PDB file of C-alpha atoms and ligand atoms in Angstrom:
ATOM      1  CA  MET A 168     -13.821  -4.388   7.438  1.00 93.00           C
ATOM      2  CA  LEU A 169     -10.384  -4.694   6.911  1.00 95.00           C
ATOM      3  CA  ALA A 170      -8.424  -5.564   3.537  1.00 96.00           C
ATOM      4  CA  VAL A 171      -5.221  -7.212   2.903  1.00 96.00           C
ATOM      5  CA  ILE A 172      -3.526  -6.280  -0.394  1.00 96.00           C
ATOM      6  CA  GLY A 173      -1.395  -8.449  -1.067  1.00 91.00           C
ATOM      7  CA  GLY A 174       1.722  -7.900  -3.115  1.00 74.00           C
ATOM      8  CA  THR A 175       2.970 -11.226  -4.568  1.00 63.00           C
ATOM      9  CA  GLY A 176       2.042 -14.955  -2.891  1.00 68.00           C
ATOM     10  CA  ILE A 177       0.372 -13.692   0.393  1.00 78.00           C
ATOM     11  CA  TYR A 178      -2.993 -15.263  -0.648  1.00 76.00           C
ATOM     12  CA  GLU A 179      -2.592 -17.841   1.979  1.00 77.00           C
ATOM     13  CA  ILE A 180      -3.737 -15.449   4.690  1.00 79.00           C
ATOM     14  CA  VAL A 181      -7.143 -16.216   3.002  1.00 80.00           C
ATOM     15  CA  GLU A 182      -6.499 -20.104   3.896  1.00 76.00           C
ATOM     16  CA  MET A 183      -6.457 -18.904   7.443  1.00 79.00           C
ATOM     17  CA  GLY A 184     -10.220 -17.893   8.022  1.00 77.00           C
ATOM     18  CA  ASP A 185     -13.028 -19.338   6.579  1.00 78.00           C
ATOM     19  CA  GLU A 186     -16.532 -18.951   4.320  1.00 74.00           C
ATOM     20  CA  VAL A 187     -14.551 -17.439   1.608  1.00 81.00           C
ATOM     21  CA  GLU A 188     -16.289 -15.632  -0.703  1.00 91.00           C
ATOM     22  CA  LYS A 189     -15.114 -14.743  -4.276  1.00 93.00           C
ATOM     23  CA  LYS A 190     -15.954 -11.383  -6.027  1.00 95.00           C
ATOM     24  CA  ILE A 191     -15.291  -8.887  -9.108  1.00 97.00           C
ATOM     25  CA  ILE A 192     -16.646  -5.370  -8.002  1.00 97.00           C
ATOM     26  CA  LYS A 193     -17.602  -2.699 -10.499  1.00 97.00           C
ATOM     27  CA  THR A 194     -16.239   0.598  -9.703  1.00 98.00           C
ATOM     28  CA  PRO A 195     -16.561   3.860 -12.238  1.00 97.00           C
ATOM     29  CA  TYR A 196     -12.996   2.903 -13.210  1.00 97.00           C
ATOM     30  CA  GLY A 197     -13.106  -0.341 -14.543  1.00 97.00           C
ATOM     31  CA  ASP A 198     -13.385  -3.858 -12.662  1.00 96.00           C
ATOM     32  CA  SER A 199     -11.395  -4.876 -10.011  1.00 96.00           C
ATOM     33  CA  PRO A 200      -9.516  -7.900  -9.316  1.00 95.00           C
ATOM     34  CA  GLU A 201     -11.048 -10.808  -8.067  1.00 94.00           C
ATOM     35  CA  VAL A 202     -10.816 -10.557  -4.404  1.00 94.00           C
ATOM     36  CA  SER A 203     -11.847 -13.102  -1.518  1.00 93.00           C
ATOM     37  CA  VAL A 204     -13.660 -11.909   0.952  1.00 94.00           C
ATOM     38  CA  PHE A 205     -13.568 -14.215   3.814  1.00 91.00           C
ATOM     39  CA  GLN A 206     -13.520 -14.303   8.546  1.00 89.00           C
ATOM     40  CA  LEU A 207     -11.178 -14.501  10.671  1.00 85.00           C
ATOM     41  CA  HIS A 208     -11.970 -14.619  14.271  1.00 80.00           C
ATOM     42  CA  GLN A 209     -15.171 -12.918  13.655  1.00 82.00           C
ATOM     43  CA  LYS A 210     -13.950 -10.502  11.758  1.00 86.00           C
ATOM     44  CA  GLU A 211     -14.311  -9.950   8.076  1.00 90.00           C
ATOM     45  CA  ALA A 212     -11.894  -9.005   5.292  1.00 92.00           C
ATOM     46  CA  VAL A 213     -11.120  -9.442   2.115  1.00 95.00           C
ATOM     47  CA  PHE A 214      -8.155 -10.356   0.200  1.00 94.00           C
ATOM     48  CA  MET A 215      -7.094  -8.081  -2.715  1.00 95.00           C
ATOM     49  CA  PRO A 216      -4.042  -9.702  -5.592  1.00 94.00           C
ATOM     50  CA  ARG A 217      -2.920  -5.587  -6.454  1.00 92.00           C
ATOM     51  CA  HIS A 218      -1.821  -6.591 -10.056  1.00 88.00           C
ATOM     52  CA  SER A 219      -4.422  -9.068 -10.832  1.00 83.00           C
ATOM     53  CA  LYS A 220      -4.254 -13.034 -10.916  1.00 79.00           C
ATOM     54  CA  GLY A 221      -1.114 -14.364 -12.005  1.00 73.00           C
ATOM     55  CA  HIS A 222       0.797 -11.164 -11.435  1.00 71.00           C
ATOM     56  CA  ALA A 223      -0.962  -9.831 -14.949  1.00 85.00           C
ATOM     57  CA  LYS A 224      -0.403  -5.974 -14.662  1.00 90.00           C
ATOM     58  CA  PRO A 225       2.895  -4.897 -13.776  1.00 93.00           C
ATOM     59  CA  PRO A 226       3.201  -1.742 -10.930  1.00 95.00           C
ATOM     60  CA  HIS A 227       2.773   0.574 -13.908  1.00 96.00           C
ATOM     61  CA  ILE A 228      -0.564  -0.482 -14.830  1.00 95.00           C
ATOM     62  CA  VAL A 229      -2.091  -1.496 -11.861  1.00 96.00           C
ATOM     63  CA  ASN A 230      -5.735  -0.186 -11.854  1.00 97.00           C
ATOM     64  CA  TYR A 231      -5.291   1.939  -8.283  1.00 98.00           C
ATOM     65  CA  ARG A 232      -8.260   3.798  -8.371  1.00 98.00           C
ATOM     66  CA  ALA A 233     -10.427   0.705  -9.009  1.00 97.00           C
ATOM     67  CA  ASN A 234      -8.782  -1.248  -7.164  1.00 98.00           C
ATOM     68  CA  ILE A 235      -9.025   1.547  -4.084  1.00 98.00           C
ATOM     69  CA  TRP A 236     -12.519   2.084  -4.353  1.00 98.00           C
ATOM     70  CA  ALA A 237     -14.364  -1.501  -5.155  1.00 98.00           C
ATOM     71  CA  LEU A 238     -12.763  -2.265  -1.324  1.00 98.00           C
ATOM     72  CA  LYS A 239     -14.469   1.539  -0.535  1.00 98.00           C
ATOM     73  CA  LYS A 240     -17.682   0.126  -1.909  1.00 98.00           C
ATOM     74  CA  LEU A 241     -17.336  -2.908   0.151  1.00 97.00           C
ATOM     75  CA  GLY A 242     -16.924  -1.253   3.133  1.00 97.00           C
ATOM     76  CA  VAL A 243     -13.657  -1.718   3.737  1.00 97.00           C
ATOM     77  CA  GLU A 244     -12.119   1.194   6.640  1.00 97.00           C
ATOM     78  CA  ARG A 245      -8.982  -0.219   7.125  1.00 97.00           C
ATOM     79  CA  ILE A 246      -6.364  -1.372   4.980  1.00 98.00           C
ATOM     80  CA  ILE A 247      -2.908  -3.351   5.236  1.00 97.00           C
ATOM     81  CA  ALA A 248      -0.980  -3.308   1.967  1.00 97.00           C
ATOM     82  CA  THR A 249       2.267  -4.760   1.308  1.00 96.00           C
ATOM     83  CA  ASN A 250       4.854  -4.059  -0.237  1.00 96.00           C
ATOM     84  CA  ALA A 251       8.244  -5.048  -2.394  1.00 95.00           C
ATOM     85  CA  VAL A 252      10.854  -2.786  -1.988  1.00 97.00           C
ATOM     86  CA  GLY A 253      14.927  -2.395  -2.775  1.00 97.00           C
ATOM     87  CA  SER A 254      16.939  -1.212   0.355  1.00 97.00           C
ATOM     88  CA  LEU A 255      18.679   1.976  -0.067  1.00 98.00           C
ATOM     89  CA  PHE A 256      21.352   0.991   2.781  1.00 96.00           C
ATOM     90  CA  GLU A 257      23.400  -1.361   3.828  1.00 95.00           C
ATOM     91  CA  SER A 258      22.230  -1.730   7.189  1.00 96.00           C
ATOM     92  CA  ILE A 259      18.694  -2.574   5.384  1.00 97.00           C
ATOM     93  CA  LYS A 260      19.084  -6.483   4.205  1.00 96.00           C
ATOM     94  CA  PRO A 261      17.079  -8.547   2.098  1.00 96.00           C
ATOM     95  CA  GLY A 262      14.476 -10.588   3.706  1.00 96.00           C
ATOM     96  CA  ASP A 263      13.809  -7.244   6.535  1.00 97.00           C
ATOM     97  CA  PHE A 264      10.420  -5.644   6.947  1.00 98.00           C
ATOM     98  CA  LEU A 265       9.567  -2.398   7.655  1.00 98.00           C
ATOM     99  CA  ILE A 266       6.877  -0.331   8.454  1.00 98.00           C
ATOM    100  CA  PRO A 267       6.958   2.825   6.517  1.00 98.00           C
ATOM    101  CA  HIS A 268       6.201   6.158   7.676  1.00 98.00           C
ATOM    102  CA  ASP A 269       6.321   9.040   4.997  1.00 98.00           C
ATOM    103  CA  PHE A 270       7.229   8.960   1.241  1.00 98.00           C
ATOM    104  CA  ILE A 271       8.418  10.355  -1.287  1.00 98.00           C
ATOM    105  CA  ASP A 272       6.422  10.117  -4.759  1.00 98.00           C
ATOM    106  CA  PHE A 273       8.373   9.560  -8.017  1.00 98.00           C
ATOM    107  CA  THR A 274       5.425   7.996 -10.210  1.00 98.00           C
ATOM    108  CA  ARG A 275       4.791  10.123 -13.148  1.00 97.00           C
ATOM    109  CA  MET A 276       1.921   8.549 -15.165  1.00 94.00           C
ATOM    110  CA  ARG A 277      -0.450   6.993 -12.640  1.00 97.00           C
ATOM    111  CA  LYS A 278      -3.890   8.730 -12.106  1.00 97.00           C
ATOM    112  CA  GLY A 279      -3.402   9.565  -8.806  1.00 96.00           C
ATOM    113  CA  THR A 280      -6.877  11.277  -7.373  1.00 98.00           C
ATOM    114  CA  PHE A 281     -10.429  10.844  -7.268  1.00 97.00           C
ATOM    115  CA  TYR A 282     -11.182  14.055  -7.588  1.00 97.00           C
ATOM    116  CA  ASP A 283     -11.405  15.704 -10.903  1.00 95.00           C
ATOM    117  CA  ASP A 284     -14.577  17.293 -10.598  1.00 93.00           C
ATOM    118  CA  LYS A 285     -13.645  19.613  -8.066  1.00 93.00           C
ATOM    119  CA  THR A 286     -10.788  20.749  -6.160  1.00 95.00           C
ATOM    120  CA  VAL A 287      -9.852  18.448  -3.363  1.00 95.00           C
ATOM    121  CA  HIS A 288      -6.341  19.443  -1.280  1.00 97.00           C
ATOM    122  CA  ILE A 289      -5.675  16.355   1.363  1.00 97.00           C
ATOM    123  CA  ASP A 290      -3.346  16.759   4.177  1.00 96.00           C
ATOM    124  CA  VAL A 291      -1.081  14.057   4.064  1.00 97.00           C
ATOM    125  CA  THR A 292       1.962  15.599   6.759  1.00 97.00           C
ATOM    126  CA  GLU A 293       1.784  12.013   8.240  1.00 97.00           C
ATOM    127  CA  PRO A 294       0.666   9.527   4.863  1.00 98.00           C
ATOM    128  CA  TYR A 295       0.200   6.849   6.690  1.00 98.00           C
ATOM    129  CA  CYS A 296      -2.457   6.033  10.081  1.00 98.00           C
ATOM    130  CA  HIS A 297      -0.378   5.825  12.847  1.00 97.00           C
ATOM    131  CA  GLU A 298      -2.583   3.374  15.160  1.00 97.00           C
ATOM    132  CA  LEU A 299      -2.199   0.608  12.071  1.00 97.00           C
ATOM    133  CA  ARG A 300       1.058   1.226  12.259  1.00 98.00           C
ATOM    134  CA  ASP A 301       1.893   0.638  15.735  1.00 97.00           C
ATOM    135  CA  ILE A 302      -0.603  -2.308  15.457  1.00 97.00           C
ATOM    136  CA  LEU A 303       2.032  -3.643  12.708  1.00 97.00           C
ATOM    137  CA  ILE A 304       5.485  -2.645  14.086  1.00 97.00           C
ATOM    138  CA  SER A 305       4.283  -4.340  17.400  1.00 96.00           C
ATOM    139  CA  SER A 306       3.211  -7.779  15.261  1.00 95.00           C
ATOM    140  CA  GLY A 307       6.400  -9.275  14.324  1.00 90.00           C
ATOM    141  CA  GLU A 308       9.818  -8.735  14.098  1.00 93.00           C
ATOM    142  CA  VAL A 309      10.243  -4.853  12.461  1.00 93.00           C
ATOM    143  CA  VAL A 310      13.623  -2.802  11.630  1.00 95.00           C
ATOM    144  CA  GLY A 311      11.381   0.173  12.584  1.00 91.00           C
ATOM    145  CA  GLU A 312      10.380   3.000  10.058  1.00 96.00           C
ATOM    146  CA  GLY A 313      11.505   4.875   6.883  1.00 98.00           C
ATOM    147  CA  VAL A 314      10.980   6.562   3.743  1.00 98.00           C
ATOM    148  CA  TYR A 315       9.368   5.016   0.613  1.00 98.00           C
ATOM    149  CA  VAL A 316      10.175   6.411  -2.232  1.00 98.00           C
ATOM    150  CA  CYS A 317       8.038   5.613  -4.995  1.00 98.00           C
ATOM    151  CA  THR A 318       9.336   5.223  -8.577  1.00 98.00           C
ATOM    152  CA  GLU A 319       7.321   4.963 -11.899  1.00 98.00           C
ATOM    153  CA  GLY A 320       8.960   1.698 -13.085  1.00 95.00           C
ATOM    154  CA  PRO A 321       8.996  -1.032 -14.264  1.00 96.00           C
ATOM    155  CA  ARG A 322      12.380  -0.751 -14.958  1.00 96.00           C
ATOM    156  CA  PHE A 323      14.845  -0.531 -11.609  1.00 96.00           C
ATOM    157  CA  GLU A 324      16.679   2.620 -10.999  1.00 97.00           C
ATOM    158  CA  THR A 325      20.006   3.474 -11.573  1.00 96.00           C
ATOM    159  CA  LYS A 326      23.326   4.703  -9.379  1.00 95.00           C
ATOM    160  CA  ALA A 327      23.044   8.180  -9.702  1.00 97.00           C
ATOM    161  CA  GLU A 328      19.096   7.703  -8.495  1.00 98.00           C
ATOM    162  CA  VAL A 329      19.674   5.574  -5.888  1.00 98.00           C
ATOM    163  CA  GLU A 330      22.479   8.342  -4.806  1.00 97.00           C
ATOM    164  CA  MET A 331      19.837  10.858  -5.143  1.00 98.00           C
ATOM    165  CA  PHE A 332      17.099   8.974  -3.486  1.00 98.00           C
ATOM    166  CA  GLN A 333      19.947   8.303  -0.403  1.00 98.00           C
ATOM    167  CA  LYS A 334      20.154  12.422  -0.236  1.00 98.00           C
ATOM    168  CA  LEU A 335      17.002  12.783  -0.419  1.00 98.00           C
ATOM    169  CA  GLY A 336      15.973  11.312   2.634  1.00 98.00           C
ATOM    170  CA  GLY A 337      14.864   7.637   1.062  1.00 98.00           C
ATOM    171  CA  THR A 338      14.727   4.336   3.030  1.00 98.00           C
ATOM    172  CA  VAL A 339      13.615   2.086   0.525  1.00 98.00           C
ATOM    173  CA  VAL A 340      12.403   2.158  -2.772  1.00 98.00           C
ATOM    174  CA  GLY A 341       9.959  -0.059  -4.853  1.00 98.00           C
ATOM    175  CA  MET A 342       7.025   0.785  -7.395  1.00 97.00           C
ATOM    176  CA  THR A 343       3.192  -0.058  -5.688  1.00 97.00           C
ATOM    177  CA  GLY A 344       2.915   2.611  -2.590  1.00 98.00           C
ATOM    178  CA  LEU A 345       1.453   4.983  -4.848  1.00 98.00           C
ATOM    179  CA  PRO A 346      -0.899   6.331  -5.226  1.00 98.00           C
ATOM    180  CA  GLU A 347      -2.397   3.593  -3.540  1.00 98.00           C
ATOM    181  CA  ALA A 348      -1.884   4.890  -0.009  1.00 98.00           C
ATOM    182  CA  VAL A 349      -3.138   9.061  -1.311  1.00 98.00           C
ATOM    183  CA  LEU A 350      -6.171   7.047  -2.894  1.00 98.00           C
ATOM    184  CA  ALA A 351      -7.378   5.013   0.357  1.00 98.00           C
ATOM    185  CA  ARG A 352      -6.686   8.512   2.155  1.00 98.00           C
ATOM    186  CA  GLU A 353      -8.972  10.431  -0.456  1.00 98.00           C
ATOM    187  CA  LEU A 354     -11.823   7.715   0.532  1.00 98.00           C
ATOM    188  CA  GLU A 355     -10.792   8.412   4.702  1.00 97.00           C
ATOM    189  CA  MET A 356      -9.635   4.683   4.880  1.00 98.00           C
ATOM    190  CA  CYS A 357      -6.946   4.123   7.114  1.00 98.00           C
ATOM    191  CA  TYR A 358      -4.011   2.696   5.108  1.00 98.00           C
ATOM    192  CA  ALA A 359      -0.405   1.246   6.485  1.00 98.00           C
ATOM    193  CA  SER A 360       2.214  -0.933   4.250  1.00 98.00           C
ATOM    194  CA  VAL A 361       4.470  -3.640   5.057  1.00 97.00           C
ATOM    195  CA  CYS A 362       7.541  -3.336   2.926  1.00 97.00           C
ATOM    196  CA  THR A 363       9.691  -6.445   2.626  1.00 96.00           C
ATOM    197  CA  VAL A 364      13.301  -5.943   1.497  1.00 97.00           C
ATOM    198  CA  SER A 365      13.402  -7.989  -1.692  1.00 95.00           C
ATOM    199  CA  ASN A 366      16.805  -6.362  -2.363  1.00 96.00           C
ATOM    200  CA  PHE A 367      19.442  -4.092  -1.786  1.00 96.00           C
ATOM    201  CA  ALA A 368      18.765  -0.834  -4.275  1.00 96.00           C
ATOM    202  CA  ALA A 369      21.051  -1.568  -7.601  1.00 94.00           C
ATOM    203  CA  SER A 370      24.498  -0.309  -7.242  1.00 92.00           C
ATOM    204  CA  ILE A 371      24.240  -1.340  -3.536  1.00 93.00           C
ATOM    205  CA  SER A 372      24.354  -4.656  -4.758  1.00 81.00           C
ATOM    206  CA  PRO A 373      27.432  -5.269  -6.717  1.00 79.00           C
ATOM    207  CA  ASN A 374      25.681  -7.688  -8.399  1.00 85.00           C
ATOM    208  CA  LYS A 375      23.292  -7.492 -11.915  1.00 91.00           C
ATOM    209  CA  LEU A 376      19.465  -6.891 -10.324  1.00 91.00           C
ATOM    210  CA  THR A 377      16.802  -9.592 -11.092  1.00 91.00           C
ATOM    211  CA  ILE A 378      13.466 -10.547 -10.388  1.00 90.00           C
ATOM    212  CA  ASP A 379      14.158 -14.396  -9.442  1.00 92.00           C
ATOM    213  CA  GLU A 380      16.515 -12.838  -6.153  1.00 89.00           C
ATOM    214  CA  VAL A 381      13.431 -10.362  -5.322  1.00 90.00           C
ATOM    215  CA  PHE A 382      11.024 -12.964  -5.828  1.00 91.00           C
ATOM    216  CA  GLU A 383      13.159 -16.062  -3.890  1.00 93.00           C
ATOM    217  CA  ILE A 384      13.224 -13.485  -0.678  1.00 93.00           C
ATOM    218  CA  LEU A 385       9.468 -12.589  -0.649  1.00 92.00           C
ATOM    219  CA  GLU A 386       8.712 -16.801  -0.712  1.00 92.00           C
ATOM    220  CA  GLU A 387      11.394 -17.041   2.095  1.00 93.00           C
ATOM    221  CA  LYS A 388       9.513 -14.686   4.123  1.00 94.00           C
ATOM    222  CA  LYS A 389       5.964 -15.273   3.116  1.00 93.00           C
ATOM    223  CA  GLU A 390       5.395 -17.413   6.141  1.00 93.00           C
ATOM    224  CA  ASP A 391       6.753 -14.473   8.353  1.00 95.00           C
ATOM    225  CA  LEU A 392       4.788 -11.746   6.649  1.00 95.00           C
ATOM    226  CA  ILE A 393       1.405 -13.918   6.853  1.00 93.00           C
ATOM    227  CA  LYS A 394       2.232 -13.692  10.571  1.00 93.00           C
ATOM    228  CA  LEU A 395       2.886 -10.558  11.158  1.00 95.00           C
ATOM    229  CA  ILE A 396      -0.264  -9.126   9.268  1.00 94.00           C
ATOM    230  CA  TYR A 397      -2.489 -12.266  10.995  1.00 92.00           C
ATOM    231  CA  ASN A 398      -1.539 -11.000  14.697  1.00 93.00           C
ATOM    232  CA  SER A 399      -1.981  -7.338  13.872  1.00 94.00           C
ATOM    233  CA  ILE A 400      -5.652  -8.399  12.510  1.00 92.00           C
ATOM    234  CA  LEU A 401      -6.237 -10.157  15.932  1.00 90.00           C
ATOM    235  CA  LYS A 402      -5.149  -6.507  17.638  1.00 92.00           C
ATOM    236  CA  ILE A 403      -7.036  -4.458  15.581  1.00 92.00           C
ATOM    237  CA  PRO A 404      -9.370  -2.573  18.255  1.00 90.00           C
ATOM    238  CA  SER A 405     -13.071  -2.054  16.606  1.00 86.00           C
ATOM    239  CA  LYS A 406     -13.210   1.634  17.333  1.00 86.00           C
ATOM    240  CA  SER A 407     -10.085   3.725  15.603  1.00 86.00           C
ATOM    241  CA  ASP A 408      -8.022   6.514  17.445  1.00 87.00           C
ATOM    242  CA  CYS A 409      -6.873   8.191  14.072  1.00 94.00           C
ATOM    243  CA  GLN A 410      -8.228  11.046  12.133  1.00 94.00           C
ATOM    244  CA  CYS A 411      -8.127   9.137   9.019  1.00 96.00           C
ATOM    245  CA  MET A 412     -11.864   9.297   8.491  1.00 95.00           C
ATOM    246  CA  ASN A 413     -12.068  12.911   9.423  1.00 95.00           C
ATOM    247  CA  THR A 414      -9.526  13.041   5.784  1.00 95.00           C
ATOM    248  CA  LEU A 415     -12.028  15.660   3.542  1.00 94.00           C
ATOM    249  CA  ASP A 416     -12.916  17.935   6.659  1.00 93.00           C
ATOM    250  CA  GLY A 417     -11.466  20.742   4.933  1.00 92.00           C
ATOM    251  CA  ALA A 418     -10.040  19.568   2.279  1.00 93.00           C
ATOM    252  CA  GLU A 419     -12.775  21.264  -0.623  1.00 90.00           C
ATOM    253  CA  VAL A 420     -12.682  23.976  -2.020  1.00 91.00           C
ATOM    254  CA  GLU A 421     -15.771  25.526  -2.433  1.00 80.00           C
ATOM    255  CA  SER A 422     -17.173  26.992  -5.639  1.00 74.00           C
ATOM    256  CA  SER A 423     -17.220  30.619  -5.693  1.00 68.00           C
ATOM    257  CA  TRP A 424     -20.738  30.773  -5.413  1.00 67.00           C
ATOM    258  CA  GLU A 425     -20.971  28.930  -1.975  1.00 72.00           C
ATOM    259  CA  ARG A 426     -18.577  31.185  -0.887  1.00 69.00           C
ATOM    260  CA  GLU A 427     -20.127  34.370   1.718  1.00 71.00           C
ATOM    261  CA  ASP A 428     -16.964  36.287   1.476  1.00 70.00           C
ATOM    262  CA  LEU A 429     -16.275  36.316  -2.602  1.00 64.00           C
TER     263      LEU A 429
HETATM  264  N1  HPA B 102      13.841  -1.061  -6.609  1.00 74.15           N
HETATM  265  C1  HPA B 102      12.202  -0.953  -7.344  1.00 74.15           C
HETATM  266  N2  HPA B 102      11.173  -1.473  -6.854  1.00 74.15           N
HETATM  267  C2  HPA B 102      11.646  -2.682  -6.579  1.00 74.15           C
HETATM  268  C3  HPA B 102      12.985  -3.307  -5.805  1.00 74.15           C
HETATM  269  C4  HPA B 102      13.710  -1.911  -6.193  1.00 74.15           C
HETATM  270  O1  HPA B 102      14.961  -2.189  -5.854  1.00 74.15           O
HETATM  271  N3  HPA B 102      12.802  -4.049  -4.855  1.00 74.15           N
HETATM  272  C5  HPA B 102      11.231  -4.630  -5.753  1.00 74.15           C
HETATM  273  N4  HPA B 102      10.697  -3.850  -5.867  1.00 74.15           N
END
């Protein structure tokens, strides 16, 4: 099964399918937001509003563990996430779509792992599923790939932070991409993101950043984003050609009594 994690305003993807069933999933981390399970061209899919109903939870409060656990419990194998971002460069403009191939994590207070009771170090050399990324890149007009910088938020960035992110190799900056991508990988699900550039990052834009500006662009690009995701879903093969489902092979530190060499 495939899931779409929606940021703001792309619930309409559900209306392109049928047999919608709404559910709230119980997890060890709390209840999930209400998700919609639907059929799209004989494929079962689920839509999850990341911020819950009415954008109730800001990015730093979203219960990422409950969200990803709930999708795993529903039988989801692949996730297409949507994220709003600010652009760190003038060449990437509001309204553009970008498919990140890597990230830099500047979040600070979020629960970022499912493995608190045992030691698991997953490989994230390539943190986004290459197969899903290729499908997204070929399914609509995207500017290409880039490095997603995730901040804790909820405030926007300072000028010095934007300059630092540029120097570090970031392309876009957002608040919702992590730890979501890592948690999906920890549960061996394929995960890729479509970033909608909603603004130039603070200080690149000459004006004060406002939420109205962000939401206006997201609303404008909503239809194209839904089309891009819809086209991608149609292209996804039933068997995947990636290693996401083998993430835990060789990732767990054995307890010392299980190791023959100790
Ligand atoms: N910074 C951080 N998060 C964002 C931005 C931004 O400029 N735009 C949309 N989400």
